[in-house]
mmCIF file of C-alpha atoms and ligand atoms in Angstrom:
data_model
loop_
_atom_site.group_PDB
_atom_site.id
_atom_site.type_symbol
_atom_site.label_atom_id
_atom_site.label_comp_id
_atom_site.label_asym_id
_atom_site.label_seq_id
_atom_site.Cartn_x
_atom_site.Cartn_y
_atom_site.Cartn_z
ATOM 1 C CA MET A 1 0.000 0.000 0.000
ATOM 2 C CA LYS A 2 1.519 3.327 -1.092
ATOM 3 C CA ASN A 3 1.260 6.560 0.840
ATOM 4 C CA ILE A 4 0.172 9.397 -1.425
ATOM 5 C CA GLY A 5 0.734 13.104 -0.765
ATOM 6 C CA ILE A 6 -1.337 15.496 -2.868
ATOM 7 C CA LEU A 7 -0.353 19.121 -3.495
ATOM 8 C CA VAL A 8 -3.192 21.496 -4.344
ATOM 9 C CA SER A 9 -3.869 25.210 -4.713
ATOM 10 C CA GLY A 10 -7.507 25.468 -5.746
ATOM 11 C CA ARG A 11 -10.761 23.731 -6.500
ATOM 12 C CA GLY A 12 -9.496 20.162 -6.168
ATOM 13 C CA SER A 13 -11.717 18.238 -8.584
ATOM 14 C CA ASN A 14 -8.832 15.901 -9.460
ATOM 15 C CA LEU A 15 -8.223 15.403 -5.749
ATOM 16 C CA GLN A 16 -11.916 14.494 -5.384
ATOM 17 C CA ALA A 17 -11.653 11.936 -8.192
ATOM 18 C CA LEU A 18 -8.715 10.310 -6.372
ATOM 19 C CA ILE A 19 -10.530 10.389 -3.015
ATOM 20 C CA ASP A 20 -13.580 8.702 -4.586
ATOM 21 C CA SER A 21 -11.527 6.057 -6.338
ATOM 22 C CA ILE A 22 -9.533 5.239 -3.208
ATOM 23 C CA SER A 23 -12.708 4.998 -1.160
ATOM 24 C CA LYS A 24 -13.912 2.369 -3.657
ATOM 25 C CA ARG A 25 -10.580 0.539 -3.088
ATOM 26 C CA GLU A 26 -9.637 0.826 -6.749
ATOM 27 C CA ILE A 27 -6.106 1.985 -5.901
ATOM 28 C CA ASN A 28 -3.509 0.178 -3.802
ATOM 29 C CA GLY A 29 -2.797 3.337 -1.848
ATOM 30 C CA THR A 30 -4.012 5.802 0.694
ATOM 31 C CA ILE A 31 -3.948 9.603 0.743
ATOM 32 C CA ALA A 32 -1.638 10.313 3.674
ATOM 33 C CA ILE A 33 -1.831 14.096 3.389
ATOM 34 C CA VAL A 34 -3.176 16.937 1.259
ATOM 35 C CA VAL A 35 -0.990 20.055 1.276
ATOM 36 C CA SER A 36 -2.077 23.434 -0.041
ATOM 37 C CA ASN A 37 -0.058 26.603 -0.480
ATOM 38 C CA ILE A 38 -3.335 28.562 -0.365
ATOM 39 C CA GLU A 39 -5.099 28.694 2.966
ATOM 40 C CA ASP A 40 -8.679 28.863 1.638
ATOM 41 C CA ALA A 41 -8.315 26.431 -1.271
ATOM 42 C CA TYR A 42 -11.590 24.527 -1.706
ATOM 43 C CA ALA A 43 -9.530 21.343 -2.104
ATOM 44 C CA LEU A 44 -8.796 21.479 1.638
ATOM 45 C CA ASN A 45 -12.545 21.244 2.396
ATOM 46 C CA ARG A 46 -12.798 18.196 0.167
ATOM 47 C CA ALA A 47 -9.907 16.522 2.001
ATOM 48 C CA ALA A 48 -11.273 17.412 5.429
ATOM 49 C CA SER A 49 -14.744 16.071 4.503
ATOM 50 C CA ALA A 50 -13.109 12.783 3.589
ATOM 51 C CA GLY A 51 -11.246 12.702 6.912
ATOM 52 C CA ILE A 52 -7.864 13.199 5.268
ATOM 53 C CA ARG A 53 -5.036 14.980 7.072
ATOM 54 C CA THR A 54 -4.334 18.442 5.635
ATOM 55 C CA ALA A 55 -1.616 21.061 5.921
ATOM 56 C CA VAL A 56 -1.138 24.591 4.640
ATOM 57 C CA VAL A 57 2.344 25.665 3.601
ATOM 58 C CA ASP A 58 1.953 29.260 2.480
ATOM 59 C CA HIS A 59 4.761 30.122 0.046
ATOM 60 C CA ARG A 60 4.504 33.826 0.962
ATOM 61 C CA LYS A 61 5.758 33.104 4.438
ATOM 62 C CA PHE A 62 9.175 31.884 3.271
ATOM 63 C CA LYS A 63 12.030 34.049 2.171
ATOM 64 C CA SER A 64 13.204 31.706 -0.572
ATOM 65 C CA ARG A 65 11.777 28.961 -2.779
ATOM 66 C CA GLU A 66 14.197 26.546 -1.138
ATOM 67 C CA ASP A 67 12.888 27.355 2.349
ATOM 68 C CA PHE A 68 9.313 26.852 1.104
ATOM 69 C CA GLU A 69 10.237 23.521 -0.459
ATOM 70 C CA LYS A 70 12.147 22.404 2.657
ATOM 71 C CA GLU A 71 8.949 22.826 4.633
ATOM 72 C CA LEU A 72 6.911 20.998 1.954
ATOM 73 C CA ILE A 73 9.391 18.119 2.105
ATOM 74 C CA ARG A 74 9.274 18.069 5.901
ATOM 75 C CA VAL A 75 5.461 17.856 5.867
ATOM 76 C CA LEU A 76 5.379 15.177 3.145
ATOM 77 C CA ASP A 77 8.138 13.105 4.750
ATOM 78 C CA ASP A 78 6.351 13.336 8.068
ATOM 79 C CA SER A 79 3.489 11.475 6.366
ATOM 80 C CA LYS A 80 5.985 9.055 4.763
ATOM 81 C CA VAL A 81 4.731 9.654 1.230
ATOM 82 C CA ASP A 82 5.864 7.350 -1.587
ATOM 83 C CA LEU A 83 4.170 9.359 -4.317
ATOM 84 C CA VAL A 84 3.554 13.102 -4.681
ATOM 85 C CA CYS A 85 0.606 14.055 -6.923
ATOM 86 C CA LEU A 86 0.288 17.611 -8.141
ATOM 87 C CA ALA A 87 -3.402 18.341 -8.565
ATOM 88 C CA GLY A 88 -3.839 21.947 -9.610
ATOM 89 C CA PHE A 89 -0.770 23.000 -7.591
ATOM 90 C CA MET A 90 0.146 26.458 -8.851
ATOM 91 C CA ARG A 91 3.779 26.759 -7.749
ATOM 92 C CA VAL A 92 6.797 25.894 -9.855
ATOM 93 C CA LEU A 93 8.952 23.341 -8.046
ATOM 94 C CA THR A 94 12.725 23.690 -8.223
ATOM 95 C CA SER A 95 15.297 20.941 -8.667
ATOM 96 C CA PHE A 96 15.808 21.006 -4.889
ATOM 97 C CA PHE A 97 12.325 19.505 -4.400
ATOM 98 C CA ILE A 98 12.360 17.375 -7.538
ATOM 99 C CA ARG A 99 15.693 15.674 -6.705
ATOM 100 C CA ASN A 100 14.209 14.639 -3.402
ATOM 101 C CA TYR A 101 11.411 12.636 -5.080
ATOM 102 C CA ARG A 102 12.919 11.720 -8.462
ATOM 103 C CA ASN A 103 10.326 9.822 -10.568
ATOM 104 C CA ARG A 104 7.911 9.957 -7.651
ATOM 105 C CA ILE A 105 6.153 13.243 -8.492
ATOM 106 C CA ILE A 106 3.370 13.170 -11.067
ATOM 107 C CA ASN A 107 1.260 15.933 -12.574
ATOM 108 C CA ILE A 108 -1.873 16.193 -14.681
ATOM 109 C CA HIS A 109 -1.798 18.723 -17.497
ATOM 110 C CA PRO A 110 -4.844 19.773 -19.567
ATOM 111 C CA ALA A 111 -3.264 19.388 -23.026
ATOM 112 C CA LEU A 112 -1.434 16.815 -25.092
ATOM 113 C CA LEU A 113 2.173 17.493 -24.151
ATOM 114 C CA PRO A 114 4.624 18.516 -25.466
ATOM 115 C CA SER A 115 2.058 20.889 -27.020
ATOM 116 C CA PHE A 116 0.794 23.750 -24.890
ATOM 117 C CA PRO A 117 2.799 23.481 -21.660
ATOM 118 C CA GLY A 118 2.406 26.019 -18.872
ATOM 119 C CA ILE A 119 -0.712 27.922 -17.899
ATOM 120 C CA HIS A 120 -3.946 28.378 -19.923
ATOM 121 C CA ALA A 121 -3.230 25.214 -21.899
ATOM 122 C CA GLN A 122 -6.823 24.919 -23.102
ATOM 123 C CA LYS A 123 -6.809 28.515 -24.402
ATOM 124 C CA GLN A 124 -3.439 27.945 -26.059
ATOM 125 C CA ALA A 125 -4.911 24.909 -27.864
ATOM 126 C CA LEU A 126 -8.009 26.834 -28.989
ATOM 127 C CA ASP A 127 -5.977 29.828 -30.170
ATOM 128 C CA TYR A 128 -3.708 27.543 -32.148
ATOM 129 C CA GLY A 129 -6.690 25.944 -33.878
ATOM 130 C CA VAL A 130 -5.975 22.292 -33.112
ATOM 131 C CA LYS A 131 -8.730 19.763 -33.859
ATOM 132 C CA VAL A 132 -7.855 17.473 -30.963
ATOM 133 C CA SER A 133 -6.522 18.229 -27.531
ATOM 134 C CA GLY A 134 -6.641 16.251 -24.300
ATOM 135 C CA CYS A 135 -4.722 15.637 -21.126
ATOM 136 C CA THR A 136 -1.415 14.181 -20.027
ATOM 137 C CA VAL A 137 -0.179 12.588 -16.813
ATOM 138 C CA HIS A 138 3.587 12.879 -16.579
ATOM 139 C CA PHE A 139 6.461 12.658 -14.147
ATOM 140 C CA VAL A 140 7.719 16.027 -13.026
ATOM 141 C CA ASP A 141 11.236 16.998 -13.945
ATOM 142 C CA GLU A 142 13.065 20.332 -13.823
ATOM 143 C CA GLY A 143 11.325 21.771 -16.907
ATOM 144 C CA THR A 144 7.798 23.138 -17.290
ATOM 145 C CA ASP A 145 5.610 20.108 -18.084
ATOM 146 C CA THR A 146 8.534 18.344 -19.767
ATOM 147 C CA GLY A 147 8.865 15.121 -17.744
ATOM 148 C CA PRO A 148 8.350 11.552 -19.033
ATOM 149 C CA ILE A 149 4.767 10.953 -20.176
ATOM 150 C CA ILE A 150 2.831 8.206 -18.385
ATOM 151 C CA LEU A 151 -0.624 8.385 -20.012
ATOM 152 C CA GLN A 152 -2.479 10.623 -22.454
ATOM 153 C CA LYS A 153 -6.088 10.901 -23.558
ATOM 154 C CA THR A 154 -7.427 12.854 -26.520
ATOM 155 C CA VAL A 155 -10.640 14.846 -26.749
ATOM 156 C CA PRO A 156 -12.098 16.521 -29.856
ATOM 157 C CA VAL A 157 -12.056 20.299 -30.243
ATOM 158 C CA TYR A 158 -15.237 21.667 -31.844
ATOM 159 C CA ASP A 159 -15.676 24.902 -33.814
ATOM 160 C CA ALA A 160 -18.159 26.164 -31.253
ATOM 161 C CA ASP A 161 -15.808 25.574 -28.301
ATOM 162 C CA ASP A 162 -14.702 28.311 -25.976
ATOM 163 C CA GLU A 163 -12.156 27.934 -23.193
ATOM 164 C CA GLU A 164 -14.839 26.873 -20.732
ATOM 165 C CA SER A 165 -16.456 24.166 -22.839
ATOM 166 C CA LEU A 166 -13.115 22.689 -23.903
ATOM 167 C CA SER A 167 -11.802 22.774 -20.314
ATOM 168 C CA GLU A 168 -14.906 20.955 -19.126
ATOM 169 C CA ARG A 169 -14.557 18.225 -21.763
ATOM 170 C CA ILE A 170 -10.875 17.769 -20.917
ATOM 171 C CA LEU A 171 -11.514 17.809 -17.155
ATOM 172 C CA ALA A 172 -13.906 14.861 -17.370
ATOM 173 C CA GLU A 173 -11.072 12.855 -18.971
ATOM 174 C CA GLU A 174 -8.467 14.189 -16.514
ATOM 175 C CA HIS A 175 -10.346 12.649 -13.626
ATOM 176 C CA LYS A 176 -10.295 9.192 -15.229
ATOM 177 C CA LEU A 177 -6.718 9.438 -16.476
ATOM 178 C CA TYR A 178 -5.266 10.583 -13.148
ATOM 179 C CA ILE A 179 -6.932 7.701 -11.335
ATOM 180 C CA GLU A 180 -5.520 5.287 -13.911
ATOM 181 C CA ALA A 181 -1.971 6.649 -13.558
ATOM 182 C CA VAL A 182 -2.041 6.620 -9.747
ATOM 183 C CA LYS A 183 -3.404 3.079 -9.872
ATOM 184 C CA LEU A 184 -0.479 2.005 -12.094
ATOM 185 C CA PHE A 185 2.088 3.700 -9.869
ATOM 186 C CA CYS A 186 0.665 2.195 -6.694
ATOM 187 C CA SER A 187 0.682 -1.296 -8.164
ATOM 188 C CA GLU A 188 4.306 -0.777 -9.295
ATOM 189 C CA ARG A 189 3.519 -1.224 -12.962
ATOM 190 C CA ILE A 190 5.353 1.862 -14.225
ATOM 191 C CA ILE A 191 8.891 1.524 -15.587
ATOM 192 C CA VAL A 192 10.821 4.678 -16.475
ATOM 193 C CA ASN A 193 13.651 4.421 -18.956
ATOM 194 C CA GLY A 194 15.045 7.867 -19.729
ATOM 195 C CA ARG A 195 12.211 9.835 -21.353
ATOM 196 C CA LYS A 196 10.154 6.718 -21.946
ATOM 197 C CA VAL A 197 7.611 5.158 -19.653
ATOM 198 C CA PHE A 198 6.534 1.547 -20.046
ATOM 199 C CA ILE A 199 3.521 -0.015 -18.388
ATOM 200 C CA LYS A 200 3.849 -3.562 -17.112
ATOM 201 C CA GLN A 201 0.939 -5.726 -18.160
ATOM 202 C CA ASP A 202 -1.308 -6.692 -15.288
ATOM 203 C CA TYR A 203 -1.372 -10.486 -14.922
ATOM 204 C CA GLU A 204 -5.123 -10.583 -14.201
ATOM 205 C CA GLU A 205 -5.827 -8.307 -17.183
ATOM 206 C CA ASP A 206 -3.570 -10.520 -19.280
ATOM 207 C CA LYS A 207 -5.548 -13.636 -18.411
ATOM 208 C CA THR A 208 -8.881 -12.056 -19.370
ATOM 209 C CA THR A 209 -7.626 -10.968 -22.787
ATOM 210 C CA ARG A 210 -6.529 -14.494 -23.775
HETATM 211 C C1 LIG B 301 -6.684 20.872 -13.974
HETATM 212 O O1 LIG B 301 -7.167 21.298 -15.225
HETATM 213 C C2 LIG B 301 -5.285 20.318 -14.113
HETATM 214 O O2 LIG B 301 -5.069 19.705 -15.347
HETATM 215 C C3 LIG B 301 -4.432 21.553 -14.015
HETATM 216 O O3 LIG B 301 -5.064 22.351 -13.056
HETATM 217 C C4 LIG B 301 -6.453 22.040 -13.017
HETATM 218 C C5 LIG B 301 -6.771 21.675 -11.606
HETATM 219 O O4 LIG B 301 -8.144 21.463 -11.398
HETATM 220 N N1 LIG B 301 -3.072 21.204 -13.684
HETATM 221 P P1 LIG B 301 -8.655 20.843 -10.036
HETATM 222 O O5 LIG B 301 -8.133 21.751 -8.918
HETATM 223 O O6 LIG B 301 -8.144 19.456 -9.915
HETATM 224 O O7 LIG B 301 -10.159 20.906 -10.122
#
């Protein structure tokens, strides 16, 4: 059973999807702690309602990024986390933090990376005029949304779309994809080889497909 730490800054719908999936015992893991850098993030209410331990580490209270990240690490290590999930966490993490959890931090991004990294990914996709977009779960490395890709899912982009409608369509897929990726990590089925991620076949799944 893996201990999961989830970093949030806002609404927390991806956090909720993970909470719901774990409560149905679909994932071989437990959410050990939810940490927010924003004191009134709605995600904290979701965690508290589910009886999950929460912490606030307000980045504005630290004089450097490293001091902020030291405190994040202290809080996460205190809960003995094996996996760190970024779920709408709006701070850039430096190599100081990333080195500490190499290939153990994952993020969900609302576009098909490497297209449209960074913020407002859905608007970037619309402005560019792509016909498909989607979401990506990837390991976090030192770049902005550049780490090894674990899973991706496409969604169509329609002529009538605006940022809101496209975001909504992508979000519905994010919730499913994040659960799937966390499930794979927690059952130790993810192999990272440089930039490439391979998924070990599940023996039970294998049997049913024969
Ligand atoms: C999601 O669109 C996610 O892809 C992006 O930030 C948003 C967070 O939404 N990284 P929520 O807080 O999980 O509802």
